[in-house]
Amino acid sequence: MMARLARNPIALGVLAILLLVLLGSTLAVVPETKQAVVVRFGEPQRIINRFKPTQNFGQTGAGLAARIPFVEQIVWIDKRILSVDMDRQQVLSTDQLRLQVDAFARYRIVDPLRMYIAAGTEERVSDELRPILGSALRNELGKRPFASLLSPERGQMMDNIQSALNRVARQYGAEIVDVRIKRADLPEGTPLESAYQRMQTARQQEARSIRAQGLKQAQIIRAEADAEAARTYAEAFGKDADFYDFYRAMQSYESSFVDNGSGQEMGKSSIILSPQNDYLREFRGRR
């Protein structure tokens, strides 16, 4: 038999091609980045190189895999983190601001069998998650004001959206790794100007309220200080009336004639009085 094939190179070439086709239909190389679902007549049979979070790279079962030729096929599913981008959508916040929001989610196929049964392909999983991401985003942002996007509260918002999206992703054998908002802009034109005007008005009202509270506190402190000073003067007058008169006169002289460098309008008065005037009696030694 072999001698006949050796004398017939065409037959030998055909046999070699058939052997290569048979070998190619029997063996497959499973890369580290792929999961393989072996399907027989449309029914999944087994999974090769399935994702396991506890396994290290290079120890996951990748390499040569055997299958029944012409009977079993392999459906490849990515093990890496995949992305789904949400179409730009308009969201209404609680402070009646219409926002143009761009967002994305990162997910990984952790149950390839369920994914194959429920969706068939990774593209179908992305198509199913995209509207759910938009719905979860609208629901969450619709509960909060625009300012929450610029505060630490944003992290909690992302966690809530991720949890809502994860409940749907599990139905397709996927796990949401992360959800992020790329941009959240106010629409151009009149709505944007109106939003800026409302924000400006709100900040002005807040500033007026803070100033009013500050003035109120200042008046209270000033009144308490004046009351304390009056009480101190009264006690001093009761103990030594002459010293009280002298102290008050010195205060008046300082305000009228002495520039203490404080920047206040003090020490700039010019007064023409008789030396015998009572106002100057402290200069005369109370004579």
Short mmCIF file of C-alpha atoms in Angstrom, two decimals:
data_model
loop_
_atom_site.label_atom_id
_atom_site.label_comp_id
_atom_site.label_asym_id
_atom_site.label_seq_id
_atom_site.Cartn_x
_atom_site.Cartn_y
_atom_site.Cartn_z
CA MET A 1 0.00 0.00 0.00
CA MET A 2 2.72 2.42 0.98
CA ALA A 3 4.70 1.45 -2.09
CA ARG A 4 1.76 2.30 -4.30
CA LEU A 5 1.34 5.67 -2.62
CA ALA A 6 5.03 6.33 -2.99
CA ARG A 7 4.74 5.74 -6.72
CA ASN A 8 1.68 8.05 -6.90
CA PRO A 9 2.61 11.46 -5.48
CA ILE A 10 -0.82 12.95 -6.22
CA ALA A 11 -2.52 10.37 -4.06
CA LEU A 12 0.09 10.93 -1.38
CA GLY A 13 -0.57 14.66 -1.45
CA VAL A 14 -4.34 14.14 -1.21
CA LEU A 15 -3.84 11.80 1.76
CA ALA A 16 -1.61 14.34 3.48
CA ILE A 17 -4.21 17.05 3.00
CA LEU A 18 -6.94 14.78 4.40
CA LEU A 19 -4.78 14.01 7.42
CA LEU A 20 -4.15 17.69 8.02
CA VAL A 21 -7.86 18.49 7.75
CA LEU A 22 -8.66 15.65 10.15
CA LEU A 23 -5.99 16.83 12.56
CA GLY A 24 -7.23 20.40 12.36
CA SER A 25 -10.80 19.27 13.02
CA THR A 26 -9.67 17.21 16.02
CA LEU A 27 -7.20 19.49 17.81
CA ALA A 28 -7.58 23.16 18.69
CA VAL A 29 -5.27 25.56 20.47
CA VAL A 30 -7.07 27.35 23.30
CA PRO A 31 -5.32 30.67 24.11
CA GLU A 32 -5.09 32.12 27.59
CA THR A 33 -7.45 34.96 26.67
CA LYS A 34 -10.29 32.72 25.46
CA GLN A 35 -12.84 30.34 26.91
CA ALA A 36 -13.98 27.50 24.68
CA VAL A 37 -17.50 26.09 24.71
CA VAL A 38 -17.56 22.73 22.86
CA VAL A 39 -20.89 22.35 21.07
CA ARG A 40 -22.24 19.13 19.54
CA PHE A 41 -25.17 19.58 17.14
CA GLY A 42 -26.03 22.88 18.87
CA GLU A 43 -25.90 21.44 22.39
CA PRO A 44 -23.03 22.60 24.68
CA GLN A 45 -20.99 19.67 26.00
CA ARG A 46 -18.10 21.07 28.02
CA ILE A 47 -16.07 24.19 28.70
CA ILE A 48 -12.31 24.50 28.25
CA ASN A 49 -10.20 27.16 30.00
CA ARG A 50 -13.11 28.53 31.99
CA PHE A 51 -12.57 31.78 33.87
CA LYS A 52 -11.73 31.30 37.54
CA PRO A 53 -10.76 34.36 39.58
CA THR A 54 -8.49 32.34 41.89
CA GLN A 55 -6.31 30.89 39.12
CA ASN A 56 -3.07 32.50 38.06
CA PHE A 57 -2.23 33.33 34.47
CA GLY A 58 -0.69 30.30 32.74
CA GLN A 59 -2.45 27.78 34.98
CA THR A 60 -5.98 27.97 33.62
CA GLY A 61 -6.10 24.99 31.25
CA ALA A 62 -5.19 26.76 28.03
CA GLY A 63 -3.35 24.79 25.32
CA LEU A 64 -4.26 21.89 23.03
CA ALA A 65 -7.82 20.59 23.27
CA ALA A 66 -9.33 17.59 21.46
CA ARG A 67 -12.83 17.30 19.97
CA ILE A 68 -14.75 14.91 17.77
CA PRO A 69 -13.99 15.99 14.19
CA PHE A 70 -16.87 17.29 12.07
CA VAL A 71 -19.27 16.69 14.98
CA GLU A 72 -18.17 19.12 17.66
CA GLN A 73 -17.51 22.82 17.13
CA ILE A 74 -15.89 25.37 19.41
CA VAL A 75 -17.47 28.70 20.34
CA TRP A 76 -14.85 31.17 21.52
CA ILE A 77 -15.65 33.53 24.40
CA ASP A 78 -13.27 36.21 25.60
CA LYS A 79 -11.92 35.96 29.15
CA ARG A 80 -10.72 39.54 29.24
CA ILE A 81 -12.63 42.55 30.51
CA LEU A 82 -15.02 43.83 27.85
CA SER A 83 -16.59 47.25 27.43
CA VAL A 84 -20.09 48.50 26.67
CA ASP A 85 -20.55 52.19 25.84
CA MET A 86 -23.86 53.89 26.45
CA ASP A 87 -25.27 56.20 23.80
CA ARG A 88 -25.34 59.84 24.87
CA GLN A 89 -28.59 60.39 26.74
CA GLN A 90 -30.48 63.23 28.37
CA VAL A 91 -31.17 62.91 32.10
CA LEU A 92 -33.33 65.19 34.29
CA SER A 93 -31.93 65.80 37.79
CA THR A 94 -33.98 66.67 40.86
CA ASP A 95 -33.09 70.37 40.51
CA GLN A 96 -34.69 70.32 37.03
CA LEU A 97 -31.41 70.40 35.10
CA ARG A 98 -31.31 68.50 31.82
CA LEU A 99 -27.93 66.78 31.55
CA GLN A 100 -26.27 65.18 28.54
CA VAL A 101 -24.56 62.10 29.96
CA ASP A 102 -22.00 59.71 28.47
CA ALA A 103 -21.19 56.55 30.41
CA PHE A 104 -19.59 53.14 29.99
CA ALA A 105 -19.42 49.84 31.83
CA ARG A 106 -16.74 47.14 32.03
CA TYR A 107 -17.77 43.50 32.34
CA ARG A 108 -16.35 39.99 32.14
CA ILE A 109 -17.95 36.69 31.09
CA VAL A 110 -17.72 34.46 34.17
CA ASP A 111 -20.25 31.80 33.13
CA PRO A 112 -19.66 30.99 29.45
CA LEU A 113 -22.29 28.24 29.39
CA ARG A 114 -25.06 30.56 30.53
CA MET A 115 -23.82 33.25 28.17
CA TYR A 116 -23.95 30.84 25.21
CA ILE A 117 -27.48 29.68 26.09
CA ALA A 118 -28.88 33.14 26.88
CA ALA A 119 -27.11 35.31 24.32
CA GLY A 120 -24.95 33.22 22.01
CA THR A 121 -22.28 35.89 21.43
CA GLU A 122 -20.49 38.62 23.35
CA GLU A 123 -21.91 41.28 21.03
CA ARG A 124 -25.42 40.22 22.01
CA VAL A 125 -24.51 40.60 25.69
CA SER A 126 -23.32 44.16 25.05
CA ASP A 127 -26.50 44.95 23.13
CA GLU A 128 -28.61 43.69 26.04
CA LEU A 129 -26.64 45.57 28.71
CA ARG A 130 -26.54 48.92 26.89
CA PRO A 131 -30.21 49.93 27.42
CA ILE A 132 -30.13 48.61 31.00
CA LEU A 133 -27.12 50.83 31.71
CA GLY A 134 -29.01 53.85 30.36
CA SER A 135 -32.10 53.04 32.41
CA ALA A 136 -30.12 52.53 35.64
CA LEU A 137 -28.25 55.77 35.05
CA ARG A 138 -31.46 57.77 34.50
CA ASN A 139 -33.09 56.28 37.58
CA GLU A 140 -30.12 57.05 39.81
CA LEU A 141 -29.39 60.55 38.55
CA GLY A 142 -33.08 61.38 38.61
CA LYS A 143 -33.00 61.02 42.39
CA ARG A 144 -30.19 63.51 42.94
CA PRO A 145 -29.25 67.13 42.13
CA PHE A 146 -26.61 68.03 39.57
CA ALA A 147 -24.15 69.05 42.30
CA SER A 148 -23.96 65.43 43.52
CA LEU A 149 -21.97 64.58 40.37
CA LEU A 150 -19.23 66.88 41.66
CA SER A 151 -19.17 65.57 45.22
CA PRO A 152 -17.98 62.39 46.98
CA GLU A 153 -21.58 61.19 46.65
CA ARG A 154 -20.74 60.31 43.04
CA GLY A 155 -18.97 57.12 44.17
CA GLN A 156 -22.12 55.85 45.87
CA MET A 157 -24.12 56.64 42.74
CA MET A 158 -21.76 54.52 40.62
CA ASP A 159 -22.03 51.64 43.09
CA ASN A 160 -25.84 51.75 42.91
CA ILE A 161 -25.80 51.77 39.11
CA GLN A 162 -23.32 48.88 39.07
CA SER A 163 -25.50 46.82 41.42
CA ALA A 164 -28.59 47.41 39.27
CA LEU A 165 -26.71 46.48 36.11
CA ASN A 166 -25.19 43.41 37.73
CA ARG A 167 -28.62 41.92 38.42
CA VAL A 168 -29.26 41.84 34.67
CA ALA A 169 -25.71 40.86 33.70
CA ARG A 170 -25.88 37.66 35.77
CA GLN A 171 -28.68 36.43 33.52
CA TYR A 172 -26.17 36.44 30.66
CA GLY A 173 -23.30 34.90 32.62
CA ALA A 174 -21.52 38.24 32.96
CA GLU A 175 -20.21 40.21 35.90
CA ILE A 176 -19.98 44.01 35.95
CA VAL A 177 -16.49 45.11 36.94
CA ASP A 178 -16.91 48.89 36.84
CA VAL A 179 -19.28 51.67 35.77
CA ARG A 180 -18.12 55.21 35.03
CA ILE A 181 -19.57 58.48 33.74
CA LYS A 182 -17.34 59.97 31.06
CA ARG A 183 -19.10 63.30 30.75
CA ALA A 184 -22.13 65.05 32.20
CA ASP A 185 -22.79 68.34 30.39
CA LEU A 186 -25.58 70.84 30.41
CA PRO A 187 -27.14 71.31 26.95
CA GLU A 188 -25.97 74.27 24.91
CA GLY A 189 -28.09 77.36 24.35
CA THR A 190 -30.96 78.71 26.42
CA PRO A 191 -31.24 75.73 28.82
CA LEU A 192 -27.58 76.12 29.74
CA GLU A 193 -27.94 79.85 30.33
CA SER A 194 -31.08 79.29 32.40
CA ALA A 195 -29.28 76.69 34.48
CA TYR A 196 -26.38 79.07 35.12
CA GLN A 197 -28.86 81.81 36.08
CA ARG A 198 -30.64 79.50 38.55
CA MET A 199 -27.33 78.42 40.03
CA GLN A 200 -26.21 82.06 40.35
CA THR A 201 -29.50 83.06 42.01
CA ALA A 202 -29.27 80.14 44.44
CA ARG A 203 -25.69 81.04 45.41
CA GLN A 204 -26.64 84.71 45.86
CA GLN A 205 -29.50 83.73 48.16
CA GLU A 206 -27.17 81.49 50.11
CA ALA A 207 -24.61 84.31 50.39
CA ARG A 208 -27.29 86.75 51.64
CA SER A 209 -28.43 84.23 54.21
CA ILE A 210 -24.86 83.72 55.43
CA ARG A 211 -24.25 87.48 55.63
CA ALA A 212 -27.50 87.96 57.56
CA GLN A 213 -26.49 85.25 60.03
CA GLY A 214 -23.07 86.86 60.37
CA LEU A 215 -24.56 90.30 61.05
CA LYS A 216 -26.91 88.81 63.60
CA GLN A 217 -24.05 87.09 65.42
CA ALA A 218 -21.97 90.28 65.25
CA GLN A 219 -24.78 92.32 66.79
CA ILE A 220 -25.20 89.76 69.56
CA ILE A 221 -21.47 89.75 70.30
CA ARG A 222 -21.30 93.56 70.19
CA ALA A 223 -24.28 93.89 72.52
CA GLU A 224 -22.77 91.42 74.95
CA ALA A 225 -19.43 93.26 74.82
CA ASP A 226 -21.11 96.65 75.39
CA ALA A 227 -23.05 95.22 78.30
CA GLU A 228 -19.88 93.78 79.79
CA ALA A 229 -18.07 97.10 79.32
CA ALA A 230 -20.94 99.04 80.92
CA ARG A 231 -20.94 96.63 83.84
CA THR A 232 -17.19 97.02 84.25
CA TYR A 233 -17.46 100.83 84.11
CA ALA A 234 -20.27 100.77 86.65
CA GLU A 235 -18.22 98.66 89.03
CA ALA A 236 -15.21 100.94 88.55
CA PHE A 237 -17.35 104.06 89.17
CA GLY A 238 -18.77 102.50 92.29
CA LYS A 239 -15.30 101.77 93.65
CA ASP A 240 -13.48 104.98 92.65
CA ALA A 241 -15.43 107.79 90.98
CA ASP A 242 -12.31 109.96 90.46
CA PHE A 243 -10.43 107.17 88.69
CA TYR A 244 -13.46 106.51 86.48
CA ASP A 245 -13.60 110.18 85.45
CA PHE A 246 -9.83 110.15 84.75
CA TYR A 247 -10.07 106.97 82.65
CA ARG A 248 -12.96 108.29 80.59
CA ALA A 249 -11.11 111.58 80.01
CA MET A 250 -8.00 109.72 78.81
CA GLN A 251 -10.12 107.74 76.37
CA SER A 252 -11.64 110.93 75.02
CA TYR A 253 -8.20 112.58 74.66
CA GLU A 254 -6.86 109.55 72.80
CA SER A 255 -9.77 109.55 70.37
CA SER A 256 -9.48 113.28 69.76
CA PHE A 257 -5.73 113.99 69.68
CA VAL A 258 -3.68 110.75 69.44
CA ASP A 259 -3.07 108.88 66.18
CA ASN A 260 -2.46 105.28 67.35
CA GLY A 261 -1.59 103.94 63.86
CA SER A 262 -4.61 101.63 63.69
CA GLY A 263 -5.83 103.16 60.43
CA GLN A 264 -9.04 104.41 62.00
CA GLU A 265 -10.13 108.05 61.88
CA MET A 266 -8.63 108.99 65.25
CA GLY A 267 -6.38 111.76 66.46
CA LYS A 268 -7.28 114.20 63.67
CA SER A 269 -9.49 116.64 65.59
CA SER A 270 -8.58 120.27 66.15
CA ILE A 271 -10.28 121.92 69.14
CA ILE A 272 -9.82 125.50 70.38
CA LEU A 273 -10.72 125.75 74.05
CA SER A 274 -9.95 127.96 76.98
CA PRO A 275 -7.33 126.51 79.36
CA GLN A 276 -9.93 126.77 82.11
CA ASN A 277 -12.40 124.55 80.19
CA ASP A 278 -13.60 121.50 82.16
CA TYR A 279 -12.71 119.25 79.24
CA LEU A 280 -9.00 119.96 79.88
CA ARG A 281 -9.08 119.74 83.65
CA GLU A 282 -7.16 116.44 83.69
CA PHE A 283 -4.25 118.28 82.04
CA ARG A 284 -4.38 120.80 84.89
CA GLY A 285 -4.25 118.16 87.59
CA ARG A 286 -8.01 118.59 88.37
CA ARG A 287 -7.40 122.06 89.81
#
